[in-house]
Coordinates of C-alpha atoms in Angstrom, one line a residue:
X1 CA -136.0 -94.6 69.4
X2 CA -136.4 -92.3 72.4
X3 CA -134.3 -89.6 70.9
X4 CA -136.5 -89.5 67.7
X5 CA -139.6 -89.5 69.8
X6 CA -138.5 -86.5 71.9
X7 CA -137.3 -84.6 68.8
X8 CA -140.7 -85.2 67.1
X9 CA -143.0 -84.4 69.9
X10 CA -141.0 -81.9 71.9
X11 CA -139.0 -80.4 69.1
X12 CA -141.1 -80.3 66.0
X13 CA -144.6 -80.4 67.6
X14 CA -143.4 -78.1 70.5
X15 CA -145.4 -80.1 73.1
X16 CA -144.2 -79.2 76.6
X17 CA -142.4 -82.1 78.4
X18 CA -144.7 -81.9 81.5
X19 CA -147.8 -82.4 79.3
X20 CA -146.2 -85.5 77.7
X21 CA -145.4 -86.8 81.2
X22 CA -149.0 -86.3 82.3
X23 CA -150.4 -87.9 79.2
X24 CA -148.5 -91.1 79.8
X25 CA -148.9 -91.0 83.6
X26 CA -145.2 -90.7 84.1
X27 CA -144.2 -89.3 87.5
X28 CA -140.6 -88.7 88.6
X29 CA -140.1 -89.6 92.2
X30 CA -136.5 -88.3 91.9
X31 CA -136.3 -84.5 91.5
X32 CA -132.8 -85.0 90.0
X33 CA -134.2 -87.4 87.3
X34 CA -136.9 -84.8 86.5
X35 CA -134.3 -82.1 86.1
X36 CA -132.2 -84.3 83.9
X37 CA -135.1 -85.2 81.6
X38 CA -136.1 -81.5 81.3
X39 CA -132.5 -80.4 80.6
X40 CA -132.2 -83.1 77.9
X41 CA -135.5 -82.2 76.2
X42 CA -134.7 -78.5 76.4
X43 CA -131.4 -79.1 74.6
X44 CA -133.2 -81.0 71.9
X45 CA -135.8 -78.2 71.6
X46 CA -133.2 -75.4 71.3
X47 CA -133.6 -73.6 68.1
X48 CA -130.8 -73.1 65.7
X49 CA -130.4 -69.6 64.3
X50 CA -131.4 -69.1 60.6
X51 CA -128.0 -67.8 59.3
X52 CA -129.4 -66.3 56.1
X53 CA -130.8 -63.4 58.1
X54 CA -128.2 -60.9 59.4
X55 CA -128.7 -57.3 58.2
X56 CA -131.2 -54.5 58.5
X57 CA -132.0 -55.1 54.8
X58 CA -132.9 -58.7 55.8
X59 CA -135.2 -57.3 58.5
X60 CA -136.8 -54.9 56.1
X61 CA -137.3 -57.7 53.6
X62 CA -138.9 -60.0 56.2
X63 CA -141.3 -57.2 57.3
X64 CA -142.2 -56.5 53.6
X65 CA -142.9 -60.1 52.6
X66 CA -144.3 -61.6 55.8
X67 CA -148.1 -61.7 56.0
X68 CA -148.8 -63.3 59.4
X69 CA -146.5 -61.6 61.9
X70 CA -146.7 -62.5 65.6
X71 CA -145.5 -59.7 67.9
X72 CA -144.7 -60.6 71.5
X73 CA -144.4 -57.4 73.5
X74 CA -143.5 -56.4 77.0
X75 CA -143.1 -53.4 79.4
X76 CA -140.1 -52.0 77.4
X77 CA -142.4 -50.6 74.7
X78 CA -144.4 -48.6 77.3
X79 CA -141.4 -47.0 79.2
X80 CA -141.3 -44.0 76.8
X81 CA -145.0 -43.5 77.6
X82 CA -144.1 -42.8 81.2
X83 CA -145.0 -46.3 82.5
X84 CA -142.2 -48.0 84.4
X85 CA -141.2 -51.5 83.6
X86 CA -141.0 -54.0 86.4
X87 CA -137.5 -55.5 86.8
X88 CA -135.0 -52.8 85.6
X89 CA -132.9 -50.7 88.1
X90 CA -135.5 -47.9 87.9
X91 CA -138.5 -50.3 87.5
X92 CA -141.6 -50.7 89.7
X93 CA -140.2 -53.5 91.8
X94 CA -137.2 -51.4 92.7
X95 CA -139.5 -48.5 93.6
X96 CA -141.5 -50.7 95.8
X97 CA -138.4 -52.2 97.4
X98 CA -137.0 -48.7 98.2
X99 CA -140.3 -47.6 99.8
X100 CA -140.1 -47.4 103.6
X101 CA -143.9 -47.6 103.9
X102 CA -144.2 -51.3 103.2
X103 CA -141.8 -54.0 104.4
X104 CA -142.3 -56.7 101.9
X105 CA -140.3 -60.0 101.7
X106 CA -140.5 -59.7 97.9
X107 CA -141.7 -56.8 95.8
X108 CA -143.6 -59.2 93.6
X109 CA -146.0 -59.7 96.5
X110 CA -147.7 -56.6 95.1
X111 CA -149.1 -58.9 92.4
X112 CA -149.8 -61.9 94.6
X113 CA -153.5 -62.7 94.7
X114 CA -153.6 -63.9 98.3
X115 CA -151.5 -61.0 99.5
X116 CA -153.8 -58.6 97.6
X117 CA -156.9 -60.1 99.4
X118 CA -155.2 -59.5 102.7
X119 CA -153.6 -56.1 102.0
X120 CA -154.9 -54.4 98.8
X121 CA -153.5 -51.1 100.0
X122 CA -150.0 -52.0 98.8
X123 CA -151.2 -52.5 95.3
X124 CA -153.3 -49.4 95.2
X125 CA -150.4 -47.3 96.6
X126 CA -148.4 -48.0 93.5
X127 CA -151.1 -48.7 90.9
X128 CA -151.2 -45.1 89.6
X129 CA -147.6 -45.7 88.3
X130 CA -148.9 -48.2 85.8
X131 CA -152.4 -46.9 85.3
X132 CA -153.0 -45.9 81.7
X133 CA -154.7 -42.6 82.5
X134 CA -152.8 -39.6 81.0
X135 CA -150.4 -41.9 79.1
X136 CA -150.4 -42.2 75.4
X137 CA -149.1 -45.0 73.1
X138 CA -145.4 -45.0 72.1
X139 CA -144.0 -45.3 68.6
X140 CA -143.6 -49.0 69.3
X141 CA -147.3 -49.3 69.8
X142 CA -147.9 -47.4 66.6
X143 CA -145.5 -49.7 64.8
X144 CA -147.5 -52.7 65.8
X145 CA -150.6 -50.8 64.6
X146 CA -148.9 -50.1 61.3
X147 CA -148.4 -53.9 60.9
X148 CA -152.1 -54.3 61.4
X149 CA -152.9 -51.5 59.0
X150 CA -150.7 -53.3 56.4
X151 CA -152.8 -56.5 57.1
X152 CA -149.6 -58.2 58.3
X153 CA -150.3 -58.7 62.0
X154 CA -151.3 -62.2 62.9
X155 CA -151.7 -61.2 66.6
X156 CA -150.0 -59.0 69.3
X157 CA -149.4 -61.1 72.4
X158 CA -148.8 -58.4 75.0
X159 CA -147.6 -59.0 78.6
X160 CA -148.6 -55.4 79.4
X161 CA -151.5 -54.4 81.6
X162 CA -151.6 -50.7 80.6
X163 CA -154.1 -51.2 77.7
X164 CA -152.1 -48.8 75.5
X165 CA -152.6 -51.3 72.6
X166 CA -156.2 -50.3 72.6
X167 CA -155.3 -46.6 72.8
X168 CA -153.2 -47.2 69.7
X169 CA -156.1 -48.8 67.9
X170 CA -154.7 -52.3 67.8
X171 CA -157.5 -54.7 67.5
X172 CA -155.8 -58.1 66.9
X173 CA -154.3 -58.2 70.4
X174 CA -154.3 -60.7 73.2
X175 CA -153.7 -59.1 76.6
X176 CA -152.1 -62.2 78.1
X177 CA -152.1 -60.8 81.7
X178 CA -155.3 -58.8 81.4
X179 CA -155.6 -55.1 81.8
X180 CA -157.2 -52.2 83.7
X181 CA -160.0 -52.1 81.1
X182 CA -162.4 -54.0 83.5
X183 CA -162.6 -54.6 87.2
X184 CA -164.3 -57.2 89.3
X185 CA -165.5 -57.3 92.9
X186 CA -163.8 -60.0 94.9
X187 CA -166.9 -60.5 97.1
X188 CA -169.9 -60.5 94.8
X189 CA -168.2 -61.1 91.5
X190 CA -169.8 -58.2 89.7
X191 CA -167.8 -56.9 86.8
X192 CA -167.4 -53.1 86.0
X193 CA -165.8 -51.0 83.3
X194 CA -162.3 -50.2 84.4
X195 CA -163.0 -46.5 84.5
X196 CA -164.6 -47.1 87.9
X197 CA -161.1 -47.5 89.3
X198 CA -159.6 -44.3 88.0
X199 CA -160.5 -41.8 90.8
X200 CA -159.4 -44.2 93.6
X201 CA -156.3 -45.3 91.8
X202 CA -155.1 -41.7 91.3
X203 CA -155.8 -40.9 94.9
X204 CA -154.1 -44.2 96.0
X205 CA -157.2 -45.5 97.7
X206 CA -158.7 -49.0 97.8
X207 CA -161.8 -48.9 95.6
X208 CA -164.9 -50.5 97.1
X209 CA -167.7 -52.3 95.2
X210 CA -170.7 -49.9 94.8
X211 CA -173.2 -52.7 94.8
X212 CA -172.1 -54.5 98.0
X213 CA -173.4 -53.3 101.4
X214 CA -171.0 -50.7 102.9
X215 CA -168.7 -52.2 105.6
X216 CA -168.8 -51.2 109.2
X217 CA -165.8 -48.9 110.0
X218 CA -163.4 -50.2 112.7
X219 CA -159.8 -49.4 113.5
X220 CA -157.0 -51.7 112.1
X221 CA -156.1 -54.6 114.3
X222 CA -152.7 -55.0 115.9
X223 CA -150.9 -58.3 115.6
X224 CA -147.6 -59.4 117.1
X225 CA -145.0 -60.1 114.5
X226 CA -141.8 -62.0 115.1
X227 CA -138.8 -60.0 114.0
X228 CA -136.0 -61.7 112.1
X229 CA -134.1 -63.8 114.7
X230 CA -130.9 -62.6 113.3
X231 CA -131.9 -59.1 114.3
X232 CA -132.4 -60.1 118.0
X233 CA -135.7 -62.0 117.8
X234 CA -137.8 -59.3 119.5
X235 CA -141.5 -59.3 118.9
X236 CA -143.0 -56.2 117.4
X237 CA -146.5 -55.0 116.7
X238 CA -147.6 -54.1 113.2
X239 CA -150.9 -53.0 111.6
X240 CA -152.9 -55.5 109.7
X241 CA -154.8 -54.0 106.8
X242 CA -158.5 -54.6 107.8
X243 CA -159.8 -53.4 104.4
X244 CA -163.3 -54.5 103.5
X245 CA -163.5 -57.6 101.4
X246 CA -165.8 -56.1 98.8
X247 CA -162.8 -54.6 97.0
X248 CA -162.5 -54.1 93.3
X249 CA -159.6 -55.8 91.6
X250 CA -158.6 -54.8 88.0
X251 CA -158.9 -57.7 85.6
X252 CA -155.2 -58.3 85.5
X253 CA -153.7 -61.7 86.1
X254 CA -152.0 -61.9 89.5
X255 CA -149.5 -64.6 90.6
X256 CA -151.8 -67.4 91.7
X257 CA -154.2 -67.0 88.9
X258 CA -154.1 -68.9 85.6
X259 CA -154.3 -67.3 82.2
X260 CA -157.6 -67.6 80.3
X261 CA -158.3 -70.6 78.1
X262 CA -158.2 -68.1 75.2
X263 CA -154.5 -67.9 75.5
X264 CA -153.9 -71.6 74.9
X265 CA -156.6 -71.7 72.1
X266 CA -155.2 -68.8 70.1
X267 CA -151.6 -69.9 70.5
X268 CA -152.5 -73.4 69.1
X269 CA -154.1 -71.7 66.1
X270 CA -151.5 -69.0 65.5
X271 CA -148.4 -71.3 65.7
X272 CA -149.7 -73.1 62.6
X273 CA -149.7 -70.0 60.4
X274 CA -147.2 -67.6 61.8
X275 CA -144.4 -66.7 59.3
X276 CA -142.4 -64.1 61.4
X277 CA -142.0 -63.6 65.2
X278 CA -141.0 -60.2 66.6
X279 CA -140.2 -60.0 70.3
X280 CA -140.2 -56.4 71.6
X281 CA -139.4 -54.8 74.9
X282 CA -139.3 -57.9 77.1
X283 CA -136.7 -60.1 78.7
X284 CA -139.0 -63.1 78.7
X285 CA -138.0 -63.9 82.2
X286 CA -139.9 -65.6 85.1
X287 CA -143.5 -65.2 84.0
X288 CA -144.9 -68.4 82.4
X289 CA -146.6 -69.5 80.3
X290 CA -146.0 -66.4 78.2
X291 CA -142.2 -66.8 78.4
X292 CA -142.7 -70.3 76.9
X293 CA -144.3 -69.0 73.7
X294 CA -141.0 -69.4 71.9
X295 CA -141.0 -73.1 72.4
X296 CA -144.4 -73.3 70.6
X297 CA -143.2 -71.6 67.4
X298 CA -141.8 -73.8 64.6
X299 CA -138.0 -73.5 64.3
X300 CA -138.3 -72.6 60.6
X301 CA -140.1 -69.3 61.4
X302 CA -137.7 -66.3 61.4
X303 CA -137.3 -64.4 64.7
X304 CA -136.4 -60.8 65.3
X305 CA -135.5 -59.4 68.7
X306 CA -136.1 -55.7 69.5
X307 CA -135.0 -55.0 73.0
X308 CA -132.7 -52.9 75.2
X309 CA -130.8 -56.0 76.4
X310 CA -130.1 -59.4 74.9
X311 CA -132.2 -62.5 75.7
X312 CA -129.6 -65.2 76.1
X313 CA -132.1 -68.0 76.0
X314 CA -133.6 -66.8 72.7
X315 CA -131.6 -67.6 69.6
X316 CA -133.0 -64.8 67.5
X317 CA -132.0 -64.5 63.8
X318 CA -131.5 -60.8 64.0
X319 CA -130.9 -59.0 67.3
X320 CA -131.6 -55.2 67.4
X321 CA -130.5 -53.8 70.8
X322 CA -131.6 -50.4 72.0
X323 CA -134.7 -48.3 72.8
X324 CA -137.6 -49.9 71.0
X325 CA -138.9 -46.6 69.8
X326 CA -135.5 -45.6 68.3
X327 CA -135.3 -49.0 66.5
X328 CA -138.8 -48.9 64.9
X329 CA -138.4 -45.3 64.0
X330 CA -135.2 -46.1 62.1
X331 CA -136.6 -49.2 60.4
X332 CA -139.7 -47.3 59.2
X333 CA -137.9 -44.2 58.1
X334 CA -134.6 -45.6 56.7
X335 CA -135.2 -49.3 55.8
X336 CA -138.9 -49.6 54.9
X337 CA -139.7 -46.3 53.4
X338 CA -143.1 -45.1 52.0
X339 CA -146.2 -46.6 53.5
X340 CA -144.5 -47.3 56.8
X341 CA -144.5 -43.8 58.3
X342 CA -145.3 -43.6 62.0
X343 CA -147.5 -40.8 63.3
X344 CA -146.2 -37.8 65.2
X345 CA -146.9 -37.9 68.9
X346 CA -146.3 -35.6 71.8
X347 CA -143.8 -38.2 73.0
X348 CA -141.7 -37.7 69.9
X349 CA -142.2 -33.9 70.1
X350 CA -140.8 -34.0 73.7
X351 CA -137.8 -36.0 72.5
X352 CA -137.1 -34.7 69.0
X353 CA -135.0 -36.9 66.7
X354 CA -131.5 -35.7 66.2
X355 CA -130.6 -34.6 62.7
X356 CA -129.1 -36.5 61.1
X357 CA -130.5 -39.6 62.9
X358 CA -127.9 -41.7 64.5
X359 CA -126.9 -44.8 62.5
X360 CA -126.9 -48.2 64.2
X361 CA -123.7 -50.0 64.7
X362 CA -123.3 -53.6 63.6
X363 CA -121.2 -55.9 65.9
X364 CA -118.6 -57.0 63.5
X365 CA -120.3 -58.9 60.6
X366 CA -122.7 -60.5 63.0
X367 CA -126.5 -60.5 63.2
X368 CA -126.4 -58.1 66.2
X369 CA -127.0 -54.3 65.8
X370 CA -126.7 -51.6 68.4
X371 CA -129.1 -48.7 68.4
X372 CA -129.4 -45.7 70.8
X373 CA -129.9 -47.0 74.4
X374 CA -128.4 -50.5 73.8
X375 CA -127.2 -52.3 76.9
X376 CA -125.3 -55.3 75.3
X377 CA -123.2 -56.2 78.4
X378 CA -121.1 -59.4 78.3
X379 CA -123.2 -60.7 75.4
X380 CA -122.0 -58.0 73.0
X381 CA -118.5 -57.9 74.5
X382 CA -118.0 -61.6 74.0
X383 CA -119.5 -61.5 70.5
X384 CA -117.1 -58.6 69.5
X385 CA -114.2 -60.6 70.8
X386 CA -115.2 -63.7 68.9
X387 CA -115.7 -61.6 65.7
X388 CA -112.3 -60.0 66.1
X389 CA -110.7 -63.3 66.7
X390 CA -112.2 -64.8 63.5
X391 CA -111.7 -61.7 61.4
X392 CA -108.9 -59.4 62.8
X393 CA -109.6 -56.9 60.0
X394 CA -112.9 -56.0 61.6
X395 CA -111.4 -54.9 64.9
X396 CA -113.6 -52.3 66.6
X397 CA -114.5 -50.4 63.5
X398 CA -118.0 -49.0 63.6
X399 CA -120.6 -50.0 61.1
X400 CA -120.6 -46.5 59.6
X401 CA -116.9 -46.7 58.9
X402 CA -117.1 -50.1 57.2
X403 CA -120.1 -48.9 55.1
X404 CA -118.1 -45.8 54.0
X405 CA -115.2 -48.0 53.0
X406 CA -117.5 -50.3 51.0
X407 CA -119.1 -47.3 49.3
X408 CA -115.8 -45.9 48.2
X409 CA -114.6 -49.4 47.0
X410 CA -117.7 -49.7 44.8

């Protein structure tokens, strides 16, 4: 019946509902009906956690035996490199929101294509914060490279635009949202190596295409702008950025641009062979279609989350919360052992590892582990409460204490 059909095509084959609707020419005239259909199919597609995986030993075993590991990474793995993420309280959007120079309706306008065409100065005033110059890969980047060296990396799908994957030597990588490695003129379409942007980016200037005729200089125009009617409704004048149209744009995907066909092609291939999914340094919020990658992966494939905060819509088998660098350092040094050593970097030299290295805490007897920098919030609090209710002997004992007790008992 209908339920089997949805489970087969939406659940097992992971075909997005909107594609099925288009294929059969189905159009919902009722928005409520559309939402109901999507909610139903989403509940059918929701993955059940694989309960045989719970411990750090399970994580180590998965890393050792898996041969086609897909890594989905985000801005969180570059924070220790000095590149801010986007949505945290100290992230790029908050920096832009706190700036008095630009009065934006939404900080995400910085990455809106039409807004960039009209006012590129906003983007280039902040681009140096995320430009890869003078930044080096983090331990998390080197961990992904270690997977590749061990011939275990199927592909690194990165949402980052800083190109630090290339700096770490990762070759099997798809930069889903592009990078600063290349730039294109919006007027003539000529493509240039990304290095052409560096001087202007660091000086916070709008880079101009060297092959297009130079623009005639003229003062910025003044336009009348209606103020918020709640503030009195007075008209005010503001500058319009009259930048030349032959501007260079880095080859990163802005809002309003679609991802390359290569993303869909590779994902179709990789979902057939992946045997382990690791999500690192990303909340998987807002930005589609990358945030929908989870729905394309067969439910039988184990999933590990390495992130500072939980992802409530991801039912990962093992959840490792904390700073990504601290987590991969611990896994490689304590759980995986010889052959998994990570290189020394100036980043680790600036933040030396405490001796002895802090031991992660397990939340009760669950699949959730807390490392340095973890921000578990209500997710961990509710889980601890549920664990205590089901097994009062656990209480709030730390993982270290329980391990010590077990060692003495054995």
